[in-house]
Structure formats: C-alpha cells, structure tokens
CSV table of C-alpha atoms in Angstrom, one decimal:
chain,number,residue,atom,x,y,z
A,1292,UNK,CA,6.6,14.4,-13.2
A,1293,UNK,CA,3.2,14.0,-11.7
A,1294,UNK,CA,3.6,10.4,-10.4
A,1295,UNK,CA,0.4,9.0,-10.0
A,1296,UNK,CA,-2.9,11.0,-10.0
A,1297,UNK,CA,-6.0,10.1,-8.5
A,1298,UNK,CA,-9.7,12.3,-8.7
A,1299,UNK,CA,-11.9,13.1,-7.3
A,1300,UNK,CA,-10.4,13.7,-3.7
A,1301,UNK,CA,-13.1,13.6,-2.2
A,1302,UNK,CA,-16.8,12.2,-3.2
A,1303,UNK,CA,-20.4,11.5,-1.6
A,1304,UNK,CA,-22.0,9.3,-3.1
A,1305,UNK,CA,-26.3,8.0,-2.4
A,1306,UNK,CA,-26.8,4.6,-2.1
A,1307,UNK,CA,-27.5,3.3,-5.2
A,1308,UNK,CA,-25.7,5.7,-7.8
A,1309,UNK,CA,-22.9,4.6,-9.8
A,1310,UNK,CA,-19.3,6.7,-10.5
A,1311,UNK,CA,-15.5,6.4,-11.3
A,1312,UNK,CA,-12.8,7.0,-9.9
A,1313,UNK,CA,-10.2,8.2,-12.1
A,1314,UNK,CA,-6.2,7.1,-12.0
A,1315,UNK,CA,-3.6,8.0,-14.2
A,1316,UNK,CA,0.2,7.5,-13.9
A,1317,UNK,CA,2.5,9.0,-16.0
A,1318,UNK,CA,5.9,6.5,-15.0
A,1319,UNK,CA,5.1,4.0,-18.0
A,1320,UNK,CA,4.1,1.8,-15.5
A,1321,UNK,CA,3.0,-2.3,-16.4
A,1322,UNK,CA,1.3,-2.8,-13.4
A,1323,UNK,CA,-1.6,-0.5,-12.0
A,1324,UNK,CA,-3.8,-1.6,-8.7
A,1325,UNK,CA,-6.7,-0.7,-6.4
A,1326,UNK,CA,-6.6,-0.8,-3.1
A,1327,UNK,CA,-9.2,0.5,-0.2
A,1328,UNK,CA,-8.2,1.3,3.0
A,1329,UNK,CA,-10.8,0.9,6.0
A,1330,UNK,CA,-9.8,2.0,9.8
A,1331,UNK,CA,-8.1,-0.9,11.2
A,1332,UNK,CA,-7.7,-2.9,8.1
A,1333,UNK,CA,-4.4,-2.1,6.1
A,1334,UNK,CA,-5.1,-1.5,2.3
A,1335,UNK,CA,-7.3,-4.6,0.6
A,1336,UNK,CA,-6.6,-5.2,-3.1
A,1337,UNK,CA,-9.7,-4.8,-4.8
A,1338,UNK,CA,-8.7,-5.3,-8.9
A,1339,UNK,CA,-5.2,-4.9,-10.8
A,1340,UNK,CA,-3.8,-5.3,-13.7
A,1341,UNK,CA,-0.1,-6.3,-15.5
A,1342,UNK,CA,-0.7,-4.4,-18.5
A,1343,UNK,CA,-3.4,-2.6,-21.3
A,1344,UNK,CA,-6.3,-4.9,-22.0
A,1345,UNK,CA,-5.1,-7.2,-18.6
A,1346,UNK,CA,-7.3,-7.1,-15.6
A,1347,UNK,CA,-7.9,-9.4,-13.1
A,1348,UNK,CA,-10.0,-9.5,-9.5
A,1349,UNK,CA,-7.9,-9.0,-5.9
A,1350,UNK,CA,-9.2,-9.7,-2.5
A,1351,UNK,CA,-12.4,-7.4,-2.7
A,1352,UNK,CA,-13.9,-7.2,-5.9
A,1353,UNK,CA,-17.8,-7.2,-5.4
A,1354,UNK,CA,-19.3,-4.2,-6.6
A,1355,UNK,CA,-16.3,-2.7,-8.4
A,1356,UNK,CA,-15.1,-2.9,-12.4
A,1357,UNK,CA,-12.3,-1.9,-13.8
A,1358,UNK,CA,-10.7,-1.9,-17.2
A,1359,UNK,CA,-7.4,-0.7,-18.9
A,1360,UNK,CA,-7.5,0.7,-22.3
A,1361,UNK,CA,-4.2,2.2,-21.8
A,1362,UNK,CA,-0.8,2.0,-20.7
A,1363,UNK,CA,-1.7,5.2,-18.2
A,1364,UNK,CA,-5.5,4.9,-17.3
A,1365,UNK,CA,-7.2,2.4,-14.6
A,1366,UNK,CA,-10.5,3.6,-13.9
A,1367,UNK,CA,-12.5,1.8,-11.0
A,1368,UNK,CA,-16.2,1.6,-11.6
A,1369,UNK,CA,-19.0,1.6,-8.3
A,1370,UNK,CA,-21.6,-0.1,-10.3
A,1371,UNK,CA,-24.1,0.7,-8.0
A,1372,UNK,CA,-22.8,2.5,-4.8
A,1373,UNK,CA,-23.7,1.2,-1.0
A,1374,UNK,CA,-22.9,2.1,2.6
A,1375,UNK,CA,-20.1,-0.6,3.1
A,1376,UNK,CA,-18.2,1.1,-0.1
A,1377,UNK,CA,-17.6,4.1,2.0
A,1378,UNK,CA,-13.8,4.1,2.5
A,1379,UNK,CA,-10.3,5.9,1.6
A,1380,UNK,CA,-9.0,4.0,-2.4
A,1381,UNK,CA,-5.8,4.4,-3.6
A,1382,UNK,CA,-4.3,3.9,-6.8
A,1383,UNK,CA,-0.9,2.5,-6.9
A,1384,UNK,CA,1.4,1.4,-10.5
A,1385,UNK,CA,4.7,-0.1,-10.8
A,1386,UNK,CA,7.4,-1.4,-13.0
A,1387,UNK,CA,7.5,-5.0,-14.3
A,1388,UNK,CA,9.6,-6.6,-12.8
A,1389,UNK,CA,8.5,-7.3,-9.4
A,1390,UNK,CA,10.0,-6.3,-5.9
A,1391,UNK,CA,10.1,-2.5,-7.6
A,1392,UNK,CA,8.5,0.4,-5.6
A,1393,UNK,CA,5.0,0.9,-5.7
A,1394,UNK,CA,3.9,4.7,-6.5
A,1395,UNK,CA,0.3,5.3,-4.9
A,1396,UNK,CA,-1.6,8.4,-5.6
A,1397,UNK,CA,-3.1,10.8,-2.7
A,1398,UNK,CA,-6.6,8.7,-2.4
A,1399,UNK,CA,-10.1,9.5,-2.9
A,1400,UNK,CA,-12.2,9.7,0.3
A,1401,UNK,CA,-15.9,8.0,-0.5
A,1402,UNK,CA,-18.6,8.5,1.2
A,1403,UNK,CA,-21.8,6.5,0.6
A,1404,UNK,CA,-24.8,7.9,2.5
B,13,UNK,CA,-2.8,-13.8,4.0
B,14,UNK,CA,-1.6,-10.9,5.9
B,15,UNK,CA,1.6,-10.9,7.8
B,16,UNK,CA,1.2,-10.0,11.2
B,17,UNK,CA,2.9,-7.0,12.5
B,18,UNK,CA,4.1,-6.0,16.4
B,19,UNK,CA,3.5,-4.3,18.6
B,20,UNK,CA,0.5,-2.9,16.9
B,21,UNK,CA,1.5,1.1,18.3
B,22,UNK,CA,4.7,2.2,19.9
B,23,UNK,CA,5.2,6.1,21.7
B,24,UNK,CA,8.6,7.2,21.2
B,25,UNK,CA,10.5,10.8,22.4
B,26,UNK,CA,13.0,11.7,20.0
B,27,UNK,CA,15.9,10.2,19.5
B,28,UNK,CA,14.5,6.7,21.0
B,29,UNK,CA,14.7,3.7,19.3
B,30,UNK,CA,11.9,1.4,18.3
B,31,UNK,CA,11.8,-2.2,16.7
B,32,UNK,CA,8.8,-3.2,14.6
B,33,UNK,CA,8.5,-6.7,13.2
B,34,UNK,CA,6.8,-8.7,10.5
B,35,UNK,CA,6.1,-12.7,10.7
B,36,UNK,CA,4.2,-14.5,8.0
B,37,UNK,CA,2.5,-17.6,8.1
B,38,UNK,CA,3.8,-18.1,4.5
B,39,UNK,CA,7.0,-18.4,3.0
B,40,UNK,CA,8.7,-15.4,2.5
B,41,UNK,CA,11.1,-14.6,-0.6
B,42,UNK,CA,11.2,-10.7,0.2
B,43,UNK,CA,9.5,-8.1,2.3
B,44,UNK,CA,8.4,-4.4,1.4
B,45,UNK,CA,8.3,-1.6,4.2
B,46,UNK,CA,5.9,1.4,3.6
B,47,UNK,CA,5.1,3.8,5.8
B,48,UNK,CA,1.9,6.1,5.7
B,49,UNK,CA,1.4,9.6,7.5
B,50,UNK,CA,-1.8,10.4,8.5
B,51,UNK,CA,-4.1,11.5,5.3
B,52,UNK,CA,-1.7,10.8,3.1
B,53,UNK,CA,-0.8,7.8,0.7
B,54,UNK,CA,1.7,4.8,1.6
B,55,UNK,CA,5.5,5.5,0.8
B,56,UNK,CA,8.1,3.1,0.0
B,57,UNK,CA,11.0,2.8,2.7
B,58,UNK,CA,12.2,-0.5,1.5
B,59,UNK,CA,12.4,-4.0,0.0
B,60,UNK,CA,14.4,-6.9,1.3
B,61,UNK,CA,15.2,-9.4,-0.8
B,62,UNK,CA,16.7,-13.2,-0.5
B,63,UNK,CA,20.4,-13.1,0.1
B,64,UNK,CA,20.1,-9.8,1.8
B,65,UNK,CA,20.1,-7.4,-1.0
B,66,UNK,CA,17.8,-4.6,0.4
B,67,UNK,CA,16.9,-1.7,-1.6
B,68,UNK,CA,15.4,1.7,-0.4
B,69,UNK,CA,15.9,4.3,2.3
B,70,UNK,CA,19.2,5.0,3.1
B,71,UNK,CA,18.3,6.1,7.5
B,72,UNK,CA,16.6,3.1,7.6
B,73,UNK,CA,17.5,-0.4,8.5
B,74,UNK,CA,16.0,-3.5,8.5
B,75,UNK,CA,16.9,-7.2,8.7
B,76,UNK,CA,15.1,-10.3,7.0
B,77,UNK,CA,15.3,-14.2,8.3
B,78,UNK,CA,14.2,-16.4,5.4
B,79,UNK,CA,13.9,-19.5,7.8
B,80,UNK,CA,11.5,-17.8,10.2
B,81,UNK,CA,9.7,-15.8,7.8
B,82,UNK,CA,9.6,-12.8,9.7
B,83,UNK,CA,11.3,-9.1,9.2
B,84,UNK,CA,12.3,-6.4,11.5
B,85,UNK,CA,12.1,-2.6,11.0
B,86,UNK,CA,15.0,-0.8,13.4
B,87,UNK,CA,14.0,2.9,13.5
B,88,UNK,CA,17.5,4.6,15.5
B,89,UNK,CA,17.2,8.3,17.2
B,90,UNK,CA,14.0,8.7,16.0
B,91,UNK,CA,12.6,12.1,14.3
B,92,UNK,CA,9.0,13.6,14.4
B,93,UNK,CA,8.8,12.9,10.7
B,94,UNK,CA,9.0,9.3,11.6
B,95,UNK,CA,5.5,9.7,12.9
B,96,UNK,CA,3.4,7.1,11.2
B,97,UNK,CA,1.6,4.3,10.7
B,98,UNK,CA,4.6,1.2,9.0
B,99,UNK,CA,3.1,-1.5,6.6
B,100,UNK,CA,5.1,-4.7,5.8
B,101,UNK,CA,4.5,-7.3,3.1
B,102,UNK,CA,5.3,-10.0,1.2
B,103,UNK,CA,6.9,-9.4,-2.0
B,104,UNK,CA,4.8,-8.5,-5.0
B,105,UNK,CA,3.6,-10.6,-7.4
B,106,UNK,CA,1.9,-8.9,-10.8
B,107,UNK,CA,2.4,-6.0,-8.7
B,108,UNK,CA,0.1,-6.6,-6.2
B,109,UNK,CA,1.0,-6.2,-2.6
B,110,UNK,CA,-0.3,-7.1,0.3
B,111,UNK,CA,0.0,-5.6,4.0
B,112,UNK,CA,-0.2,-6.1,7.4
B,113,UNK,CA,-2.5,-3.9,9.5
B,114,UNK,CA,0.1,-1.7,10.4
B,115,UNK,CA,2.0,-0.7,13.5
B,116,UNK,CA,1.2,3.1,14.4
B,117,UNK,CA,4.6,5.2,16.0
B,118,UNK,CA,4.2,8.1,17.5
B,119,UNK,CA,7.0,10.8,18.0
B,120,UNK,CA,6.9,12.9,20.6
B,121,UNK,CA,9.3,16.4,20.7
C-alpha cells in the first residue's frame, strides 16, 4: 500500500513560472488537503476537498488552484510562481467521517528564486 | 484560529517525562496529536474525543478537559524516537485540520 504519494520532492522554481505538484493516495480517501509548512508556522491549509469534483479554498489560497477529477488525484497548481511560495507542502487525505487519521505524504520542498 | 501549545521546546534525557499542552480559544469537541520528525511528514499519535473516547497510539497518553478547552500530551520514560516536533488541533472538519505551532522535544541518550 503506498499511502499517499507526493512528487516532485524537491523543485526550484523562477519567479514567475508556473508548475504542479502532484498527489495521489491510494486509501480511497473522501477527503484530500494542502497544507504548506513555513519555519515557525505549523502547516497552513491552503485548498481541500470532500470528494471528486468538490474543492474549496483553506487559510492561504492566493496563488494556488487545485482541482479533483478523481477519487485519488489532487493536484496543486502555482499559477505563477513567487519568492514568498518557497516552502515545504504536504499532501494529506482521509476517510469521511471526521476525527479519522490523516495520512500525509513525504512533502515537496519549493524553492522559488 | 490556532490552539496555542506549551512550552514551545522541552530537552529531555531518556527516560524523563515531559508534559505538553494544548488551549484553544474556541470550543473544543476533540483534539488530534501528530508528531513530526525532522524532514519528514506529520504522523498521527492520537485523537480525543468528547466523553473520553481516545483513539491512537497505544505508549501514549493524553487527557482532554471539555470545559477548559485545553489538552495535555504526557510523554513517560521517554525514548530518542520521541525526538520531535508535537502538533495539536481541533478536530477536523471536511477533513481539514488545523495546528498549533508546535512544541519541539528533544531526547538526549
């Protein structure tokens, strides 16, 4: 079972260009999140969603999309990538219904330059 | 709103015990513990739940007062693999969850 999966692992991005990050879970999970992680900070939600075709914005949205296709994709877009972006993200899913566990995958360390 | 943690770092040897607490401005109807080693992602150690139904890891306790919103962590004869930095938060909602900034142990042999 490989859980949740997260790439790149690492990125560097120039100001300006656009990517995605890539998560896929493989638990059947509803619900899927975003998270970035700055020194000092804890994780800040950035977008989630409680199912395919279900998205909605968390704490720190600017400059990020997301969408959900399927059941085991949630891609987060950089639309168009800047200093302040550069951060650890994490990827986390869970079951419906709530107060489950919360899988996260290993992170992708960006760096915007 | 993020529940506030304390202390904010504790230095253990091993075997010590250390205490690390959560308070919330908010009501609280459960808490989640995770705990994150350095470089790696967040793992679940446990949920508390109203009524005191906990779930999670079996070497670790921890208590949860409804009335004054705040939980406790109780870490006994501590291990190096209980290095760390411990997240708590309110319970989830659509699967979101939401932490404190954290309270970094160190173990030392």
């Amino acid at each position: 079972n490989a859980g949740v999966t997260q790439t790149p692992k690492f990125q560097v991005l120039k100001t300006g260009q656009s990517m995605t990050l890539q998560c896929a879970q493989d638990m059947n999970h509803e619900y899927m999140s975003w998270y970035r992680q700055d020194p000092g900070m804890g994780l800040r939600l950035i977008h989630y969603s409680v199912g395919a075709g279900i998205t909605d914005q968390g704490e720190v949205p600017n400059g990020y999309n997301v969408s959900r296709s399927t059941t085991e994709d949630f891609p987060l877009r950089l639309l168009s990538a800047a200093p302040s972006q550069t951060s650890v993200y994490f990827c986390a899913s869970s079951y419906r219904p709530e107060n489950t566990e919360a899988f996260f995958g290993q992170g992708t360390r960006l760096t915007v330059v | 709103q993020q529940p506030v943690q304390s202390p904010q770092a504790v230095i253990l040897r091993e075997g010590e015990d250390a205490v690390i607490n959560c308070s919330s401005s908010k009501a609280l109807y459960s808490v989640h513990w995770y705990r994150q080693k350095h470089g790696e992602a967040p793992v679940f150690l446990m949920i508390l739940l109203k009524g005191g139904e906990q779930k999670g890891h079996e070497k670790i306790s921890a208590s949860f007062n409804e009335k004054k919103q705040q939980s406790s962590l109780y870490l006994t004869a501590s291990q190096l693999s209980y290095s760390g930095t411990y997240f708590c938060g309110p319970g989830t909602s659509y699967g979101k969850l939401t932490f404190g900034q954290g309270t970094i142990l160190t173990v030392h042999p």
